[in-house]
PDB file of C-alpha atoms in Angstrom:
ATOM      1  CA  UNK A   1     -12.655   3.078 -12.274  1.00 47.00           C
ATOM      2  CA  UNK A   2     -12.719   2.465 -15.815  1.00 47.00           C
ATOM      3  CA  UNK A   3      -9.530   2.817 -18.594  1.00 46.00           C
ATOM      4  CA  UNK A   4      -9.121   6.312 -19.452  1.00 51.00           C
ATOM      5  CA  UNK A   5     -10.509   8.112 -16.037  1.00 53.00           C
ATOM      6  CA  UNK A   6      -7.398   7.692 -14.026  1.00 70.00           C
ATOM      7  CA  UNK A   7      -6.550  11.354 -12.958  1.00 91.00           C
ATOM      8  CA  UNK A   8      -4.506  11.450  -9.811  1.00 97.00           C
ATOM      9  CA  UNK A   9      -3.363   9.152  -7.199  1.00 98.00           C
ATOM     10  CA  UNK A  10      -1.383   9.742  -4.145  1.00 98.00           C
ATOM     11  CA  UNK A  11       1.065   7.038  -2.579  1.00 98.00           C
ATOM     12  CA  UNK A  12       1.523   7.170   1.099  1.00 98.00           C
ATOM     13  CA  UNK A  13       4.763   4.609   2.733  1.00 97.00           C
ATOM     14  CA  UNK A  14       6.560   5.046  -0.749  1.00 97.00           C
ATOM     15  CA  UNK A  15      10.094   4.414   1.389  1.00 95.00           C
ATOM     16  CA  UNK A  16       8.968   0.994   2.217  1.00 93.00           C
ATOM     17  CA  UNK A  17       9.660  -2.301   0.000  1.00 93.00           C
ATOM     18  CA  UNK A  18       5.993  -2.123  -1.853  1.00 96.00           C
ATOM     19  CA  UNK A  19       5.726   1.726  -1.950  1.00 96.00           C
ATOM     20  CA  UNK A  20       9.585   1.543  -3.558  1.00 96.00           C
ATOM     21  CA  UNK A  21       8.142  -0.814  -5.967  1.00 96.00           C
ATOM     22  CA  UNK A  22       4.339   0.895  -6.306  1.00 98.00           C
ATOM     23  CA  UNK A  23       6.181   4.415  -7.620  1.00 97.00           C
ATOM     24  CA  UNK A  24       8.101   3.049 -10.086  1.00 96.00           C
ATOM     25  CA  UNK A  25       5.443   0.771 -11.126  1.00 96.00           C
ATOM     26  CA  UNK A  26       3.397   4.095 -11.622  1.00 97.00           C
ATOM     27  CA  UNK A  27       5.960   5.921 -13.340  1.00 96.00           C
ATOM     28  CA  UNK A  28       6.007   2.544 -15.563  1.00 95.00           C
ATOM     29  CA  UNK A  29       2.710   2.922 -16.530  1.00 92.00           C
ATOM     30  CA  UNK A  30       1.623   6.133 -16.780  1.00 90.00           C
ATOM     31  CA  UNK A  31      -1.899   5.486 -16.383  1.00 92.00           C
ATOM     32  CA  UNK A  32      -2.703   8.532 -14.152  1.00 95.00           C
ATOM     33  CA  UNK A  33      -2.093  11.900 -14.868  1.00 94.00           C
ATOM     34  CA  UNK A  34      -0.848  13.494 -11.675  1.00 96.00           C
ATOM     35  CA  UNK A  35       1.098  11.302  -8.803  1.00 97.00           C
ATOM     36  CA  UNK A  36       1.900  12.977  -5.832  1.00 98.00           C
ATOM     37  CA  UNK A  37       3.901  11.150  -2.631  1.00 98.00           C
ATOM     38  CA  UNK A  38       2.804  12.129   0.720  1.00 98.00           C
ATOM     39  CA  UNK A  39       5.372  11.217   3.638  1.00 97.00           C
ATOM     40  CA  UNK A  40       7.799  12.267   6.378  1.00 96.00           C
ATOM     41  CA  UNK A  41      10.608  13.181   3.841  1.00 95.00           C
ATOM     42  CA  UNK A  42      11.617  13.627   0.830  1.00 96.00           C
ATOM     43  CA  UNK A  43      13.440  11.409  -1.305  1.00 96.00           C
ATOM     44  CA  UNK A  44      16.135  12.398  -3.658  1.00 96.00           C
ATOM     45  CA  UNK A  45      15.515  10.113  -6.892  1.00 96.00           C
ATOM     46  CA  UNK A  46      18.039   9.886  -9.710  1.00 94.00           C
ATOM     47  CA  UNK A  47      15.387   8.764 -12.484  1.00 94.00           C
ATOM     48  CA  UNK A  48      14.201  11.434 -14.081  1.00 94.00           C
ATOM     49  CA  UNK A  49      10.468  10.091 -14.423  1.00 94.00           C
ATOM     50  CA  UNK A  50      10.157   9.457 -10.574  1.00 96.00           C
ATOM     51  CA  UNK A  51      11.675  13.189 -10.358  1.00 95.00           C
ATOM     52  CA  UNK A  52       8.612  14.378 -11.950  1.00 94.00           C
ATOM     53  CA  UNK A  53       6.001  13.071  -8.664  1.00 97.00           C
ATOM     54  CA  UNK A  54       5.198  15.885  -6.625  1.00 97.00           C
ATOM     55  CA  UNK A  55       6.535  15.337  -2.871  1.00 98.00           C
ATOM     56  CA  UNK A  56       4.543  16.712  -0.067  1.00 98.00           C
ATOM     57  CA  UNK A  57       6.104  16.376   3.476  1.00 98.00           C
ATOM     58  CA  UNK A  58       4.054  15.829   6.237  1.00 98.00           C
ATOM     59  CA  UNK A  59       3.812  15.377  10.002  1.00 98.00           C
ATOM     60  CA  UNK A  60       2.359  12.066  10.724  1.00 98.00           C
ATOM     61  CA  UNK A  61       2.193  13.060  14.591  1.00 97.00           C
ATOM     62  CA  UNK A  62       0.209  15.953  13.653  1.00 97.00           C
ATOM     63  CA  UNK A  63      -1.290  14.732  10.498  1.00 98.00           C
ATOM     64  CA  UNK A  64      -4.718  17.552  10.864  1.00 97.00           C
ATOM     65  CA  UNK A  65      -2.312  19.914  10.272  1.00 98.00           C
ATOM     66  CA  UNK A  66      -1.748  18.720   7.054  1.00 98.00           C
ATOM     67  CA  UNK A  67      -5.215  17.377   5.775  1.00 97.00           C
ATOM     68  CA  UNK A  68      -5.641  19.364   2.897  1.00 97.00           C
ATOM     69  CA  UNK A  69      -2.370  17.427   1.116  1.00 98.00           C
ATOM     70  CA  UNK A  70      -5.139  14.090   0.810  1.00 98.00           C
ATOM     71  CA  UNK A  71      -8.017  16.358  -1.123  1.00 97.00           C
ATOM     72  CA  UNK A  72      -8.813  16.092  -4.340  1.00 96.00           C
ATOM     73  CA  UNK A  73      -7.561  13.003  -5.473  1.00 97.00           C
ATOM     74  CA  UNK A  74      -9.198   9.973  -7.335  1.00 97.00           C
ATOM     75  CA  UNK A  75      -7.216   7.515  -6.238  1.00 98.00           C
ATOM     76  CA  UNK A  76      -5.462   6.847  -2.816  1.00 98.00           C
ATOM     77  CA  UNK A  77      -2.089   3.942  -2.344  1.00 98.00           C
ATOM     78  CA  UNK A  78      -1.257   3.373   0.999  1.00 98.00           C
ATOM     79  CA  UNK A  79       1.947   0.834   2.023  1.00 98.00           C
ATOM     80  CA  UNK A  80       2.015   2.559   5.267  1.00 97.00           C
ATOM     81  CA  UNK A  81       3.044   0.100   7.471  1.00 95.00           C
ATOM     82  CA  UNK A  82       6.133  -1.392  10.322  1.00 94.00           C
ATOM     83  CA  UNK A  83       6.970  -3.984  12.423  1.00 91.00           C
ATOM     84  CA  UNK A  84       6.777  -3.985  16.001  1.00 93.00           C
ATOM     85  CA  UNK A  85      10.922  -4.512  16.011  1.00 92.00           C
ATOM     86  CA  UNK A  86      11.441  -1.284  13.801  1.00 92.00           C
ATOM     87  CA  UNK A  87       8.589   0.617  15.549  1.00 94.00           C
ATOM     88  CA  UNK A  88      10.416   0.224  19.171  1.00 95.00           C
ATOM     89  CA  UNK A  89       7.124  -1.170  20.949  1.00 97.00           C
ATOM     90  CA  UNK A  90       3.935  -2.335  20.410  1.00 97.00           C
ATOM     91  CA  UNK A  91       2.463   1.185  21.098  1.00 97.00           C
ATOM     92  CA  UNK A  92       4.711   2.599  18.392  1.00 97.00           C
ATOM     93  CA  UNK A  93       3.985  -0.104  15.754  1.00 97.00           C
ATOM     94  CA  UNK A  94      -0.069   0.491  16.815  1.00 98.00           C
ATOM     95  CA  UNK A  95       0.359   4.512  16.186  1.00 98.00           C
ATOM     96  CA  UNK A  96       1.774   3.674  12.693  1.00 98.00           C
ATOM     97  CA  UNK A  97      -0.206   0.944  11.745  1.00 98.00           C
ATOM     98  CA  UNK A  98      -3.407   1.816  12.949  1.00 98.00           C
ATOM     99  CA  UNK A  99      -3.893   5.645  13.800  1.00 98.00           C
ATOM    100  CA  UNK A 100      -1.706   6.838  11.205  1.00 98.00           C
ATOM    101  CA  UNK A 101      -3.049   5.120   8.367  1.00 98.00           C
ATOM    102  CA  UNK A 102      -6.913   5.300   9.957  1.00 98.00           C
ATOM    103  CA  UNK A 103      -6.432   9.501   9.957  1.00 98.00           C
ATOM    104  CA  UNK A 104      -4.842   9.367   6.910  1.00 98.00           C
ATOM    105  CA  UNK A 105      -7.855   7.441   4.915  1.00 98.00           C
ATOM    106  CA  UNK A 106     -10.366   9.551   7.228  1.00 98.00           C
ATOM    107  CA  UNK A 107      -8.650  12.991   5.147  1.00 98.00           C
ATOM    108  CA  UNK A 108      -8.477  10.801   1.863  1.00 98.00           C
ATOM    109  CA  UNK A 109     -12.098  10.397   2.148  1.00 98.00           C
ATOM    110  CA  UNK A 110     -13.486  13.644   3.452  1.00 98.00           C
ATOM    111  CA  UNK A 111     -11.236  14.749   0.902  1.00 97.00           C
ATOM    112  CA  UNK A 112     -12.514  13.134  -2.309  1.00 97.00           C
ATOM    113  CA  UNK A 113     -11.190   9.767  -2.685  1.00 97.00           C
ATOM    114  CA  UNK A 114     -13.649   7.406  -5.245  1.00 96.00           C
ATOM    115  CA  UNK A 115     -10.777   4.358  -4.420  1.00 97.00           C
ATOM    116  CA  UNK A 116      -8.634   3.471  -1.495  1.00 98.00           C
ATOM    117  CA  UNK A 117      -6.139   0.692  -1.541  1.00 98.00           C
ATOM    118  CA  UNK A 118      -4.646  -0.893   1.776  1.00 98.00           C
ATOM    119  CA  UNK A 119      -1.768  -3.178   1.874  1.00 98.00           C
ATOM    120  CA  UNK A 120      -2.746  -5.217   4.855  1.00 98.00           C
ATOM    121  CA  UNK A 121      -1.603  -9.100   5.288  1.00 96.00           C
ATOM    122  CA  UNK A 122      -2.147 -12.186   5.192  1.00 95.00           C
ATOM    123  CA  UNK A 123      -3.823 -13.528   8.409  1.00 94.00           C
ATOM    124  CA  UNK A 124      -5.037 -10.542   9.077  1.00 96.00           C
ATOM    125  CA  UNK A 125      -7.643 -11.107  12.356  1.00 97.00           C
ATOM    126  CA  UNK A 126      -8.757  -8.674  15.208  1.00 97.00           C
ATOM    127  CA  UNK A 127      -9.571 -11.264  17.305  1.00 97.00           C
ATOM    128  CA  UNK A 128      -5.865 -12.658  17.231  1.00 97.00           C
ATOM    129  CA  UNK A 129      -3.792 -12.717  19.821  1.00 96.00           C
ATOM    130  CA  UNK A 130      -0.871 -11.684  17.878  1.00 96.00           C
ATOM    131  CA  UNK A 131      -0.097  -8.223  17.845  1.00 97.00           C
ATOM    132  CA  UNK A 132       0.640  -7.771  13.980  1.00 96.00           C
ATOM    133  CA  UNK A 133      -2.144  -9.792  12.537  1.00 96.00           C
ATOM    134  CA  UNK A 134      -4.571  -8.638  15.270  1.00 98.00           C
ATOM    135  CA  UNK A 135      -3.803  -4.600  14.442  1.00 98.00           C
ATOM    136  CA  UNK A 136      -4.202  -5.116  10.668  1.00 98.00           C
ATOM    137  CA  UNK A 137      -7.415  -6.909  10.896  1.00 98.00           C
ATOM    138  CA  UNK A 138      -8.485  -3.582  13.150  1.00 98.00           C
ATOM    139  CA  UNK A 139      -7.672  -1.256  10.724  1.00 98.00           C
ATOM    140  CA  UNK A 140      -9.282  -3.191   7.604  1.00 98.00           C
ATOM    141  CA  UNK A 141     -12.987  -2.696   9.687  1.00 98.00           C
ATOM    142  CA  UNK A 142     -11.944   1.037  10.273  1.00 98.00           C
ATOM    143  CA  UNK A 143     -11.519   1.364   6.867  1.00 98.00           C
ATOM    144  CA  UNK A 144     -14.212  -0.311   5.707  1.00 98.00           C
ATOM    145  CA  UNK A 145     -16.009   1.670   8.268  1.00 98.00           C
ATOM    146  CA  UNK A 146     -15.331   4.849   6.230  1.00 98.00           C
ATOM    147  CA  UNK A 147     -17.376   3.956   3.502  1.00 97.00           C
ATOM    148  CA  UNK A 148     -14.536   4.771   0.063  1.00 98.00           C
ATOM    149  CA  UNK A 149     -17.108   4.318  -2.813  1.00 97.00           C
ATOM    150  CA  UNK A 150     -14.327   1.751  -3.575  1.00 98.00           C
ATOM    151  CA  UNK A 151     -12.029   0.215  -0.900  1.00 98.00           C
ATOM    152  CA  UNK A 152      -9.422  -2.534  -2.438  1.00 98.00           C
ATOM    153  CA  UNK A 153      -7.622  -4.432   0.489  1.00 98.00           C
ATOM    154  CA  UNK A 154      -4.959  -6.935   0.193  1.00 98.00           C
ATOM    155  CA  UNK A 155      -3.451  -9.628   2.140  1.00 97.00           C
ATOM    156  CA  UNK A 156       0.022 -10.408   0.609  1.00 96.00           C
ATOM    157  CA  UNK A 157       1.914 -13.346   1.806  1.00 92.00           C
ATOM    158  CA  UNK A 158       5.539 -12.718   2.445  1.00 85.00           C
ATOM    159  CA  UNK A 159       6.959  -9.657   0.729  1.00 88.00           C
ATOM    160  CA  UNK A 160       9.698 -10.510  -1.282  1.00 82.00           C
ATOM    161  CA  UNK A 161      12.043  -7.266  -2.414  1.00 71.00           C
ATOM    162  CA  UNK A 162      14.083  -6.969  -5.167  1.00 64.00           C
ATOM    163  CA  UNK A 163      16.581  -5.496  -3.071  1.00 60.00           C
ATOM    164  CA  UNK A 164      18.973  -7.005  -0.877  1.00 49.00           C
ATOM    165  CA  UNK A 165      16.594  -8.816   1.911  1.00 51.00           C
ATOM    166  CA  UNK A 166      17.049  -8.206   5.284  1.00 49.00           C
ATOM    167  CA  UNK A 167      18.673 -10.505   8.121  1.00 46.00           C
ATOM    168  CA  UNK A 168      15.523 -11.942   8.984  1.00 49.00           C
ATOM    169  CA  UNK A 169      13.714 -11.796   5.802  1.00 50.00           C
ATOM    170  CA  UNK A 170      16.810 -13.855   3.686  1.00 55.00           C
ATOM    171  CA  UNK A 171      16.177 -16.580   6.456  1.00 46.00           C
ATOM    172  CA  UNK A 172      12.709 -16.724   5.940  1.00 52.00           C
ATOM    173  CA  UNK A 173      12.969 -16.133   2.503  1.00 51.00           C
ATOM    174  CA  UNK A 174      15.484 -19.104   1.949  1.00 53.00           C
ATOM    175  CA  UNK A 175      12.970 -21.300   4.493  1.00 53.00           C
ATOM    176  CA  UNK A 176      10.337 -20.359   1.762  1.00 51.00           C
ATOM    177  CA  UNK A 177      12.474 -21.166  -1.267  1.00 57.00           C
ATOM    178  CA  UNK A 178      11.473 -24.592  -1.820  1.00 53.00           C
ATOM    179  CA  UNK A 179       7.706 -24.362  -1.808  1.00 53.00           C
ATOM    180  CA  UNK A 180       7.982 -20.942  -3.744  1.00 50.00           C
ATOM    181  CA  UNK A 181       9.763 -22.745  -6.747  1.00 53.00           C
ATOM    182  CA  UNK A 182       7.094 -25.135  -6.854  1.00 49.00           C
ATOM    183  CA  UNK A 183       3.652 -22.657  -5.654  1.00 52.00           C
ATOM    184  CA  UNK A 184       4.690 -19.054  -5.350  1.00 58.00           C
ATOM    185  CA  UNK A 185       1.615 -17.237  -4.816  1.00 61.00           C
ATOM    186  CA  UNK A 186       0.854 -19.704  -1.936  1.00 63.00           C
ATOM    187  CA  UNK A 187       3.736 -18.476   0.249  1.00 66.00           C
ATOM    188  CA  UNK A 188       5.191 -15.223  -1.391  1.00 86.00           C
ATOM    189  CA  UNK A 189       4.304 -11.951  -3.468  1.00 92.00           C
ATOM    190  CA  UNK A 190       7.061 -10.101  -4.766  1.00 92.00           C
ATOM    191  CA  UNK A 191       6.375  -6.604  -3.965  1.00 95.00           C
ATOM    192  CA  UNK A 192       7.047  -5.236  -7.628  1.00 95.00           C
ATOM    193  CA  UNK A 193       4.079  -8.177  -8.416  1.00 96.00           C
ATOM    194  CA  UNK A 194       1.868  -6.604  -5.471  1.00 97.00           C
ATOM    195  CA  UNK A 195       2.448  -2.883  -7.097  1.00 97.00           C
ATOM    196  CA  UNK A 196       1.346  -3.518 -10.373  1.00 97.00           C
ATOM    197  CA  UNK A 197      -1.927  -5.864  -9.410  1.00 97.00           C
ATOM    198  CA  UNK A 198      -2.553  -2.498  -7.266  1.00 98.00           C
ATOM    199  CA  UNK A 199      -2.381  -0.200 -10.539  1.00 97.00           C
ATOM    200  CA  UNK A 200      -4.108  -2.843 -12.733  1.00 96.00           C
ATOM    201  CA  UNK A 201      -6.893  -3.376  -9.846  1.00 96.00           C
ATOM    202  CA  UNK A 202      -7.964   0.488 -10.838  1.00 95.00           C
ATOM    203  CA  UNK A 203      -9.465  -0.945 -14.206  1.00 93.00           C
ATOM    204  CA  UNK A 204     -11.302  -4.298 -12.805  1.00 94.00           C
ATOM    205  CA  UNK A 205     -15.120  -3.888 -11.884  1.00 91.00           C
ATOM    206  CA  UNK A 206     -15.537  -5.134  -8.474  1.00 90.00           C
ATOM    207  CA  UNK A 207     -18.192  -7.119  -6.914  1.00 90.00           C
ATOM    208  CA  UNK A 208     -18.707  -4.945  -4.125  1.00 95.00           C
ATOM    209  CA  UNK A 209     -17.374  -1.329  -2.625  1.00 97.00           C
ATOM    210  CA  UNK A 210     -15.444  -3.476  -0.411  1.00 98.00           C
ATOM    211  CA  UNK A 211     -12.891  -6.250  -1.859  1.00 97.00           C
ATOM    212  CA  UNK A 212     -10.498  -8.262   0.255  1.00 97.00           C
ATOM    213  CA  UNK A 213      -7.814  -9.910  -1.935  1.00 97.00           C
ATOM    214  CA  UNK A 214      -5.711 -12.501  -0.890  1.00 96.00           C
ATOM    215  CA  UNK A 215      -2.436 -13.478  -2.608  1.00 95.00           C
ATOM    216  CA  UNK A 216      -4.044 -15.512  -5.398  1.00 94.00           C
ATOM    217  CA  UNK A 217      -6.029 -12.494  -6.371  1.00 96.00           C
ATOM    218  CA  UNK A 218      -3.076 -10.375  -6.531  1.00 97.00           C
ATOM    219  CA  UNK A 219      -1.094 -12.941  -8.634  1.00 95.00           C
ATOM    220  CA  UNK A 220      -4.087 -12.960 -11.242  1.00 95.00           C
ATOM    221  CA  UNK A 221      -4.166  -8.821 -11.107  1.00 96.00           C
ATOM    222  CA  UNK A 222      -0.733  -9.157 -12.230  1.00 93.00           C
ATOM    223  CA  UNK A 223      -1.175 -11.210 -15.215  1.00 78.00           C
ATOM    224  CA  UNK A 224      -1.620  -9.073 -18.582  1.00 60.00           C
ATOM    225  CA  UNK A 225      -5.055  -8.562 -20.155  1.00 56.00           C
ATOM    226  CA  UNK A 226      -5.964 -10.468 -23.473  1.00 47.00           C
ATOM    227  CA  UNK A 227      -5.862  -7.664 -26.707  1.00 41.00           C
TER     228      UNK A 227
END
């Protein structure tokens, strides 16, 4: 989608680390004309340019209900995504990560979407025998199933959050910090990083309707145009 054309977006999983990020990345930029959030609740923001995003709340668990809230948009964001620890079980994490966010895209498209972006992972394989890996590489060939005119996916390496990192994630995080200070887009992407190369990705010409980009690709998306 060329410079100029970018009308309206919607962001779906803007409570999570990269949808945080993606929304104020958006309100940054102001390179689209209407924004609107789609989730489970509503969130209560205290900057007055995020407080200008239309919220619509939705029931994931009965998501045709609610179809008509993904129509008519150029542009669809989705950071939908858990862990199998914060879904509760592997069924749970499969209903969020894969039905959810398949249903979801199915609406987008029916609904108008030109361009779809997915925040999947690094690794991601459905032939793996890891759960988390194995359910993000079966949702990237549902999506691409569905045909977007455009379909952007990327594969991040660990997300790294400007906010205070979780129990699990500081470990990992200060495992990490040694080969990050000398190769960071080899073994991190800072989710404010992964936002933007998301916005900026709207203005590239792609090779193909379908584009997987792994975390060197979203560490060049990042970096600013010549003038």
């Amino acid at each position: 989608m060329a410079t100029g054309l970018l009308r309206s977006a919607f962001v779906v999983g803007y409570t999570g680390a990269t949808g945080k990020d993606l929304v104020k990345e958006l309100a940054k930029s102001k390179k689209f004309e209407q924004v609107v959030l789609i989730g489970r609740r509503k969130v209560e923001y205290e900057d007055q340019e995020l407080q200008k995003f239309e919220q619509r709340i939705v029931d994931f668990q009965k998501l045709s209900d609610f179809k008509d809230s993904f129509k008519d948009f150029d542009v669809g964001f989705c950071c939908l995504g858990t862990t199998k620890k914060d879904a509760g079980s592997a069924e749970a994490f499969r209903r969020i990560d894969f039905d959810y966010v398949h249903e979801l895209a199915t609406y987008a498209k029916e609904g108008g979407v030109k361009h779809f972006h997915y925040v999947s992972s690094a690794g991601a394989d459905k032939n793996s025998s890891f759960l988390y890996v194995r359910v993000k590489g079966e949702i990237e060939e549902a999506l691409a199933k569905l045909s977007f005119d455009r379909l952007s996916i990327y594969q991040p390496k660990f997300l790294k959050r400007k906010e205070q990192a979780r129990g699990g994630e500081k470990f990992i995080g200060i495992l990490l910090k040694p080969l990050e200070l000398v190769s960071p887009q080899t073994v991190v992407t800072p989710c404010d990083l992964l936002a933007r190369a998301m916005i900026n990705n709207c203005e590239t010409t792609p090779n193909s309707s379908l584009e997987i980009i792994h975390n060197n690709g979203i560490y060049k998306l990042d970096s600013p145009k010549p003038e």
